[in-house]
mmCIF file of the C-alpha atoms, coordinates in Angstrom:
data_MODEL
# 
_entry.id   MODEL 
# 
loop_
_atom_site.group_PDB 
_atom_site.id 
_atom_site.type_symbol 
_atom_site.label_atom_id 
_atom_site.label_alt_id 
_atom_site.label_comp_id 
_atom_site.label_asym_id 
_atom_site.label_entity_id 
_atom_site.label_seq_id 
_atom_site.pdbx_PDB_ins_code 
_atom_site.Cartn_x 
_atom_site.Cartn_y 
_atom_site.Cartn_z 
_atom_site.occupancy 
_atom_site.B_iso_or_equiv 
_atom_site.pdbx_formal_charge 
_atom_site.auth_seq_id 
_atom_site.auth_comp_id 
_atom_site.auth_asym_id 
_atom_site.auth_atom_id 
_atom_site.pdbx_PDB_model_num 
ATOM 1   C CA . MET A 1 1   ? -29.444 23.303  18.123  1.00 0.00 ? 1   MET A CA 1 
ATOM 2   C CA . GLY A 1 2   ? -30.618 22.357  14.620  1.00 0.00 ? 2   GLY A CA 1 
ATOM 3   C CA . MET A 1 3   ? -28.018 24.277  12.556  1.00 0.00 ? 3   MET A CA 1 
ATOM 4   C CA . ALA A 1 4   ? -25.238 23.806  15.101  1.00 0.00 ? 4   ALA A CA 1 
ATOM 5   C CA . GLY A 1 5   ? -25.947 20.068  15.257  1.00 0.00 ? 5   GLY A CA 1 
ATOM 6   C CA . MET A 1 6   ? -25.991 19.768  11.478  1.00 0.00 ? 6   MET A CA 1 
ATOM 7   C CA . SER A 1 7   ? -22.726 21.734  11.177  1.00 0.00 ? 7   SER A CA 1 
ATOM 8   C CA . LEU A 1 8   ? -21.104 19.515  13.792  1.00 0.00 ? 8   LEU A CA 1 
ATOM 9   C CA . THR A 1 9   ? -22.366 16.402  11.998  1.00 0.00 ? 9   THR A CA 1 
ATOM 10  C CA . VAL A 1 10  ? -20.994 17.606  8.636   1.00 0.00 ? 10  VAL A CA 1 
ATOM 11  C CA . LEU A 1 11  ? -17.640 18.460  10.228  1.00 0.00 ? 11  LEU A CA 1 
ATOM 12  C CA . LEU A 1 12  ? -17.453 15.085  11.961  1.00 0.00 ? 12  LEU A CA 1 
ATOM 13  C CA . LEU A 1 13  ? -18.344 13.287  8.708   1.00 0.00 ? 13  LEU A CA 1 
ATOM 14  C CA . PHE A 1 14  ? -15.638 15.247  6.846   1.00 0.00 ? 14  PHE A CA 1 
ATOM 15  C CA . VAL A 1 15  ? -12.989 14.362  9.450   1.00 0.00 ? 15  VAL A CA 1 
ATOM 16  C CA . LEU A 1 16  ? -14.071 10.710  9.391   1.00 0.00 ? 16  LEU A CA 1 
ATOM 17  C CA . MET A 1 17  ? -13.967 10.493  5.570   1.00 0.00 ? 17  MET A CA 1 
ATOM 18  C CA . THR A 1 18  ? -10.565 12.217  5.443   1.00 0.00 ? 18  THR A CA 1 
ATOM 19  C CA . GLY A 1 19  ? -9.230  9.722   7.996   1.00 0.00 ? 19  GLY A CA 1 
ATOM 20  C CA . VAL A 1 20  ? -10.578 6.757   6.036   1.00 0.00 ? 20  VAL A CA 1 
ATOM 21  C CA . MET A 1 21  ? -9.065  8.058   2.784   1.00 0.00 ? 21  MET A CA 1 
ATOM 22  C CA . ARG A 1 22  ? -5.661  8.578   4.388   1.00 0.00 ? 22  ARG A CA 1 
ATOM 23  C CA . ALA A 1 23  ? -5.768  5.159   6.033   1.00 0.00 ? 23  ALA A CA 1 
ATOM 24  C CA . SER A 1 24  ? -6.579  3.479   2.721   1.00 0.00 ? 24  SER A CA 1 
ATOM 25  C CA . SER A 1 25  ? -4.007  5.449   0.708   1.00 0.00 ? 25  SER A CA 1 
ATOM 26  C CA . LYS A 1 26  ? -0.850  3.631   -0.215  1.00 0.00 ? 26  LYS A CA 1 
ATOM 27  C CA . GLN A 1 27  ? 2.470   4.613   -1.646  1.00 0.00 ? 27  GLN A CA 1 
ATOM 28  C CA . ILE A 1 28  ? 3.642   2.052   -4.175  1.00 0.00 ? 28  ILE A CA 1 
ATOM 29  C CA . ILE A 1 29  ? 7.182   1.777   -5.494  1.00 0.00 ? 29  ILE A CA 1 
ATOM 30  C CA . ILE A 1 30  ? 7.929   -0.484  -8.453  1.00 0.00 ? 30  ILE A CA 1 
ATOM 31  C CA . TYR A 1 31  ? 11.320  -1.008  -10.022 1.00 0.00 ? 31  TYR A CA 1 
ATOM 32  C CA . PHE A 1 32  ? 13.042  -3.542  -12.260 1.00 0.00 ? 32  PHE A CA 1 
ATOM 33  C CA . ASP A 1 33  ? 16.430  -5.183  -12.568 1.00 0.00 ? 33  ASP A CA 1 
ATOM 34  C CA . ARG A 1 34  ? 17.574  -7.661  -15.213 1.00 0.00 ? 34  ARG A CA 1 
ATOM 35  C CA . LYS A 1 35  ? 15.425  -10.600 -14.106 1.00 0.00 ? 35  LYS A CA 1 
ATOM 36  C CA . ARG A 1 36  ? 13.013  -9.295  -11.474 1.00 0.00 ? 36  ARG A CA 1 
ATOM 37  C CA . MET A 1 37  ? 10.326  -6.766  -10.713 1.00 0.00 ? 37  MET A CA 1 
ATOM 38  C CA . TYR A 1 38  ? 10.207  -5.358  -7.161  1.00 0.00 ? 38  TYR A CA 1 
ATOM 39  C CA . ILE A 1 39  ? 7.114   -3.901  -5.513  1.00 0.00 ? 39  ILE A CA 1 
ATOM 40  C CA . ALA A 1 40  ? 6.940   -2.173  -2.113  1.00 0.00 ? 40  ALA A CA 1 
ATOM 41  C CA . THR A 1 41  ? 3.807   -0.761  -0.477  1.00 0.00 ? 41  THR A CA 1 
ATOM 42  C CA . ASN A 1 42  ? 3.886   1.939   2.203   1.00 0.00 ? 42  ASN A CA 1 
ATOM 43  C CA . GLY A 1 43  ? 7.614   1.661   2.855   1.00 0.00 ? 43  GLY A CA 1 
ATOM 44  C CA . ARG A 1 44  ? 7.513   -2.058  3.614   1.00 0.00 ? 44  ARG A CA 1 
ATOM 45  C CA . ASP A 1 45  ? 10.131  -4.461  2.317   1.00 0.00 ? 45  ASP A CA 1 
ATOM 46  C CA . PHE A 1 46  ? 10.196  -5.042  -1.412  1.00 0.00 ? 46  PHE A CA 1 
ATOM 47  C CA . LYS A 1 47  ? 8.566   -8.210  -2.725  1.00 0.00 ? 47  LYS A CA 1 
ATOM 48  C CA . GLU A 1 48  ? 10.316  -9.580  -5.752  1.00 0.00 ? 48  GLU A CA 1 
ATOM 49  C CA . TYR A 1 49  ? 8.734   -11.262 -8.741  1.00 0.00 ? 49  TYR A CA 1 
ATOM 50  C CA . LEU A 1 50  ? 10.458  -12.842 -11.713 1.00 0.00 ? 50  LEU A CA 1 
ATOM 51  C CA . LYS A 1 51  ? 9.765   -10.939 -14.917 1.00 0.00 ? 51  LYS A CA 1 
ATOM 52  C CA . ARG A 1 52  ? 9.043   -14.187 -16.746 1.00 0.00 ? 52  ARG A CA 1 
ATOM 53  C CA . ASP A 1 53  ? 6.201   -14.901 -14.270 1.00 0.00 ? 53  ASP A CA 1 
ATOM 54  C CA . VAL A 1 54  ? 4.249   -11.799 -15.309 1.00 0.00 ? 54  VAL A CA 1 
ATOM 55  C CA . LYS A 1 55  ? 1.569   -12.843 -17.790 1.00 0.00 ? 55  LYS A CA 1 
ATOM 56  C CA . GLY A 1 56  ? 0.402   -9.324  -18.660 1.00 0.00 ? 56  GLY A CA 1 
ATOM 57  C CA . ILE A 1 57  ? -1.101  -6.103  -17.381 1.00 0.00 ? 57  ILE A CA 1 
ATOM 58  C CA . TYR A 1 58  ? -4.400  -4.311  -17.803 1.00 0.00 ? 58  TYR A CA 1 
ATOM 59  C CA . SER A 1 59  ? -4.107  -0.559  -17.928 1.00 0.00 ? 59  SER A CA 1 
ATOM 60  C CA . HIS A 1 60  ? -5.467  2.511   -19.624 1.00 0.00 ? 60  HIS A CA 1 
ATOM 61  C CA . ASN A 1 61  ? -3.597  3.478   -22.770 1.00 0.00 ? 61  ASN A CA 1 
ATOM 62  C CA . TYR A 1 62  ? -1.691  6.333   -21.154 1.00 0.00 ? 62  TYR A CA 1 
ATOM 63  C CA . ASP A 1 63  ? 0.424   6.723   -24.314 1.00 0.00 ? 63  ASP A CA 1 
ATOM 64  C CA . GLU A 1 64  ? -2.515  7.936   -26.409 1.00 0.00 ? 64  GLU A CA 1 
ATOM 65  C CA . ARG A 1 65  ? -4.684  9.626   -23.811 1.00 0.00 ? 65  ARG A CA 1 
ATOM 66  C CA . THR A 1 66  ? -3.622  11.913  -20.963 1.00 0.00 ? 66  THR A CA 1 
ATOM 67  C CA . LEU A 1 67  ? -5.218  10.456  -17.833 1.00 0.00 ? 67  LEU A CA 1 
ATOM 68  C CA . ALA A 1 68  ? -4.479  10.992  -14.164 1.00 0.00 ? 68  ALA A CA 1 
ATOM 69  C CA . TYR A 1 69  ? -6.725  8.131   -13.033 1.00 0.00 ? 69  TYR A CA 1 
ATOM 70  C CA . ILE A 1 70  ? -4.852  4.979   -11.977 1.00 0.00 ? 70  ILE A CA 1 
ATOM 71  C CA . SER A 1 71  ? -6.258  1.604   -12.963 1.00 0.00 ? 71  SER A CA 1 
ATOM 72  C CA . ILE A 1 72  ? -3.541  -1.015  -13.388 1.00 0.00 ? 72  ILE A CA 1 
ATOM 73  C CA . SER A 1 73  ? -3.772  -4.774  -12.833 1.00 0.00 ? 73  SER A CA 1 
ATOM 74  C CA . ILE A 1 74  ? -0.659  -6.939  -13.004 1.00 0.00 ? 74  ILE A CA 1 
ATOM 75  C CA . LEU A 1 75  ? -1.503  -10.592 -13.687 1.00 0.00 ? 75  LEU A CA 1 
ATOM 76  C CA . PHE A 1 76  ? 0.899   -13.465 -13.068 1.00 0.00 ? 76  PHE A CA 1 
ATOM 77  C CA . LYS A 1 77  ? 1.020   -16.879 -14.709 1.00 0.00 ? 77  LYS A CA 1 
ATOM 78  C CA . ASN A 1 78  ? 0.190   -18.576 -11.388 1.00 0.00 ? 78  ASN A CA 1 
ATOM 79  C CA . GLY A 1 79  ? -3.114  -16.656 -11.167 1.00 0.00 ? 79  GLY A CA 1 
ATOM 80  C CA . LYS A 1 80  ? -1.961  -14.044 -8.653  1.00 0.00 ? 80  LYS A CA 1 
ATOM 81  C CA . GLN A 1 81  ? -3.038  -10.482 -9.367  1.00 0.00 ? 81  GLN A CA 1 
ATOM 82  C CA . ILE A 1 82  ? -1.874  -7.103  -8.077  1.00 0.00 ? 82  ILE A CA 1 
ATOM 83  C CA . ARG A 1 83  ? -4.358  -4.254  -8.505  1.00 0.00 ? 83  ARG A CA 1 
ATOM 84  C CA . ILE A 1 84  ? -3.380  -0.602  -8.293  1.00 0.00 ? 84  ILE A CA 1 
ATOM 85  C CA . ASN A 1 85  ? -6.444  1.673   -8.416  1.00 0.00 ? 85  ASN A CA 1 
ATOM 86  C CA . ASP A 1 86  ? -7.455  5.167   -7.391  1.00 0.00 ? 86  ASP A CA 1 
ATOM 87  C CA . THR A 1 87  ? -10.256 5.504   -4.866  1.00 0.00 ? 87  THR A CA 1 
ATOM 88  C CA . ALA A 1 88  ? -11.960 8.337   -6.770  1.00 0.00 ? 88  ALA A CA 1 
ATOM 89  C CA . PHE A 1 89  ? -13.569 7.612   -10.127 1.00 0.00 ? 89  PHE A CA 1 
ATOM 90  C CA . GLY A 1 90  ? -13.739 11.254  -11.206 1.00 0.00 ? 90  GLY A CA 1 
ATOM 91  C CA . GLU A 1 91  ? -11.389 12.648  -13.806 1.00 0.00 ? 91  GLU A CA 1 
ATOM 92  C CA . VAL A 1 92  ? -8.835  14.829  -12.033 1.00 0.00 ? 92  VAL A CA 1 
ATOM 93  C CA . LYS A 1 93  ? -6.470  17.100  -13.957 1.00 0.00 ? 93  LYS A CA 1 
ATOM 94  C CA . ASP A 1 94  ? -2.971  16.304  -12.696 1.00 0.00 ? 94  ASP A CA 1 
ATOM 95  C CA . ASP A 1 95  ? -0.360  16.597  -15.448 1.00 0.00 ? 95  ASP A CA 1 
ATOM 96  C CA . GLU A 1 96  ? 2.489   15.308  -13.261 1.00 0.00 ? 96  GLU A CA 1 
ATOM 97  C CA . LYS A 1 97  ? 0.593   12.154  -12.313 1.00 0.00 ? 97  LYS A CA 1 
ATOM 98  C CA . ALA A 1 98  ? -0.493  11.613  -15.934 1.00 0.00 ? 98  ALA A CA 1 
ATOM 99  C CA . GLN A 1 99  ? 3.118   11.890  -17.104 1.00 0.00 ? 99  GLN A CA 1 
ATOM 100 C CA . MET A 1 100 ? 4.222   9.442   -14.400 1.00 0.00 ? 100 MET A CA 1 
ATOM 101 C CA . LEU A 1 101 ? 1.583   6.902   -15.539 1.00 0.00 ? 101 LEU A CA 1 
ATOM 102 C CA . LYS A 1 102 ? 2.639   7.296   -19.164 1.00 0.00 ? 102 LYS A CA 1 
ATOM 103 C CA . GLN A 1 103 ? 6.259   6.668   -18.179 1.00 0.00 ? 103 GLN A CA 1 
ATOM 104 C CA . PHE A 1 104 ? 5.253   3.672   -16.043 1.00 0.00 ? 104 PHE A CA 1 
ATOM 105 C CA . VAL A 1 105 ? 3.495   1.945   -18.955 1.00 0.00 ? 105 VAL A CA 1 
ATOM 106 C CA . LYS A 1 106 ? 6.449   2.657   -21.264 1.00 0.00 ? 106 LYS A CA 1 
ATOM 107 C CA . THR A 1 107 ? 8.824   1.179   -18.687 1.00 0.00 ? 107 THR A CA 1 
ATOM 108 C CA . VAL A 1 108 ? 6.674   -1.930  -18.199 1.00 0.00 ? 108 VAL A CA 1 
ATOM 109 C CA . LYS A 1 109 ? 6.454   -2.467  -21.948 1.00 0.00 ? 109 LYS A CA 1 
ATOM 110 C CA . ARG A 1 110 ? 10.219  -2.102  -22.331 1.00 0.00 ? 110 ARG A CA 1 
ATOM 111 C CA . GLN A 1 111 ? 11.252  -4.114  -19.244 1.00 0.00 ? 111 GLN A CA 1 
ATOM 112 C CA . LEU A 1 112 ? 8.818   -6.990  -19.800 1.00 0.00 ? 112 LEU A CA 1 
ATOM 113 C CA . ASN A 1 113 ? 8.927   -6.852  -23.605 1.00 0.00 ? 113 ASN A CA 1 
ATOM 114 C CA . PHE A 1 114 ? 5.152   -6.306  -23.722 1.00 0.00 ? 114 PHE A CA 1 
ATOM 115 C CA . SER A 1 115 ? 3.045   -4.760  -26.434 1.00 0.00 ? 115 SER A CA 1 
ATOM 116 C CA . LEU A 1 116 ? -0.588  -3.708  -26.687 1.00 0.00 ? 116 LEU A CA 1 
ATOM 117 C CA . ILE A 1 117 ? -2.628  -6.802  -27.553 1.00 0.00 ? 117 ILE A CA 1 
ATOM 118 C CA . ASN A 1 118 ? -6.330  -5.922  -27.246 1.00 0.00 ? 118 ASN A CA 1 
ATOM 119 C CA . LYS A 1 119 ? -9.085  -3.989  -25.486 1.00 0.00 ? 119 LYS A CA 1 
ATOM 120 C CA . SER A 1 120 ? -11.702 -5.498  -23.178 1.00 0.00 ? 120 SER A CA 1 
ATOM 121 C CA . ARG A 1 121 ? -15.223 -4.083  -23.539 1.00 0.00 ? 121 ARG A CA 1 
ATOM 122 C CA . TRP A 1 122 ? -16.181 -5.555  -20.173 1.00 0.00 ? 122 TRP A CA 1 
ATOM 123 C CA . ARG A 1 123 ? -13.444 -3.616  -18.357 1.00 0.00 ? 123 ARG A CA 1 
ATOM 124 C CA . VAL A 1 124 ? -14.407 -0.337  -20.073 1.00 0.00 ? 124 VAL A CA 1 
ATOM 125 C CA . PHE A 1 125 ? -17.892 -0.532  -18.549 1.00 0.00 ? 125 PHE A CA 1 
ATOM 126 C CA . LYS A 1 126 ? -16.419 -1.197  -15.101 1.00 0.00 ? 126 LYS A CA 1 
ATOM 127 C CA . LEU A 1 127 ? -14.105 1.876   -15.412 1.00 0.00 ? 127 LEU A CA 1 
ATOM 128 C CA . LEU A 1 128 ? -11.065 -0.397  -15.229 1.00 0.00 ? 128 LEU A CA 1 
ATOM 129 C CA . GLY A 1 129 ? -7.945  -0.234  -17.371 1.00 0.00 ? 129 GLY A CA 1 
ATOM 130 C CA . PRO A 1 130 ? -9.288  -1.919  -20.525 1.00 0.00 ? 130 PRO A CA 1 
ATOM 131 C CA . TYR A 1 131 ? -6.068  -2.425  -22.506 1.00 0.00 ? 131 TYR A CA 1 
ATOM 132 C CA . TRP A 1 132 ? -4.238  -5.756  -22.249 1.00 0.00 ? 132 TRP A CA 1 
ATOM 133 C CA . TYR A 1 133 ? -0.451  -5.653  -22.607 1.00 0.00 ? 133 TYR A CA 1 
ATOM 134 C CA . SER A 1 134 ? 1.423   -8.942  -22.916 1.00 0.00 ? 134 SER A CA 1 
ATOM 135 C CA . GLN A 1 135 ? 4.288   -10.700 -24.676 1.00 0.00 ? 135 GLN A CA 1 
ATOM 136 C CA . ASP A 1 136 ? 2.140   -13.369 -26.269 1.00 0.00 ? 136 ASP A CA 1 
ATOM 137 C CA . VAL A 1 137 ? 0.106   -11.994 -29.180 1.00 0.00 ? 137 VAL A CA 1 
ATOM 138 C CA . ASN A 1 138 ? -2.086  -15.128 -29.041 1.00 0.00 ? 138 ASN A CA 1 
ATOM 139 C CA . ASP A 1 139 ? -3.078  -14.367 -25.427 1.00 0.00 ? 139 ASP A CA 1 
ATOM 140 C CA . ALA A 1 140 ? -6.215  -12.218 -25.602 1.00 0.00 ? 140 ALA A CA 1 
ATOM 141 C CA . GLY A 1 141 ? -6.220  -11.731 -21.827 1.00 0.00 ? 141 GLY A CA 1 
ATOM 142 C CA . PRO A 1 142 ? -8.169  -13.482 -19.090 1.00 0.00 ? 142 PRO A CA 1 
ATOM 143 C CA . ASP A 1 143 ? -11.353 -11.398 -19.434 1.00 0.00 ? 143 ASP A CA 1 
ATOM 144 C CA . THR A 1 144 ? -14.076 -12.351 -21.857 1.00 0.00 ? 144 THR A CA 1 
ATOM 145 C CA . GLY A 1 145 ? -15.777 -9.897  -24.151 1.00 0.00 ? 145 GLY A CA 1 
ATOM 146 C CA . THR A 1 146 ? -12.575 -8.724  -25.770 1.00 0.00 ? 146 THR A CA 1 
ATOM 147 C CA . GLU A 1 147 ? -12.225 -7.421  -29.253 1.00 0.00 ? 147 GLU A CA 1 
ATOM 148 C CA . GLU A 1 148 ? -9.035  -7.699  -31.224 1.00 0.00 ? 148 GLU A CA 1 
ATOM 149 C CA . LEU A 1 149 ? -7.376  -4.370  -32.013 1.00 0.00 ? 149 LEU A CA 1 
ATOM 150 C CA . GLU A 1 150 ? -6.333  -3.651  -35.533 1.00 0.00 ? 150 GLU A CA 1 
ATOM 151 C CA . ARG A 1 151 ? -2.674  -4.424  -36.135 1.00 0.00 ? 151 ARG A CA 1 
ATOM 152 C CA . GLU A 1 152 ? -1.947  -0.811  -37.157 1.00 0.00 ? 152 GLU A CA 1 
ATOM 153 C CA . LYS A 1 153 ? -3.037  0.462   -33.734 1.00 0.00 ? 153 LYS A CA 1 
ATOM 154 C CA . ILE A 1 154 ? -0.844  -2.009  -31.878 1.00 0.00 ? 154 ILE A CA 1 
ATOM 155 C CA . VAL A 1 155 ? 2.372   -0.806  -33.506 1.00 0.00 ? 155 VAL A CA 1 
# 
C-alpha cells in the first residue's frame, strides 16, 4: 500500500491545490469614463471611484520590460488601497498578458494624467511593483526607502 497510498496522497494534494487556486482566482475589469474609474471583481457590480481621489499606483515598469507577472497597487488619497497581484512569483512567459499589462499602465497614465515619479528599493526586495506613478512630482510615494529617478528616465 506504500506506493498506492503515496500516489493517492499526491493526487489528492494536486486536486486540493488546484481547487484553492481556482477559488482564489479573480477576474478584474477596470475601465474609465471622464470623471471616474470603475472596478468589478468576478462579475460583481462595478464600484466607482473618482479619478481625482486616486493618489497614485505602484506597478512594474511594463513599458520598458516585458513582464507577465501582475503586481499593481492603486492607492487613494483617503488611505484605501486596492492590490492586484498574481499568486505565483515565478516568471511566466505569456506575451498576451504582458501586452495587456503594458496597455493597462499606458491607459492609467493617460486617464489619470500620471507619470513615473520614482522607484522604491523596499518594494523591489518584496517582489512588488516598485515604480510609483502619480500626478504630483513632489509626492515620492508612501513607502520609505525610495530613490529619485533621473529626470531623463521619467520622460
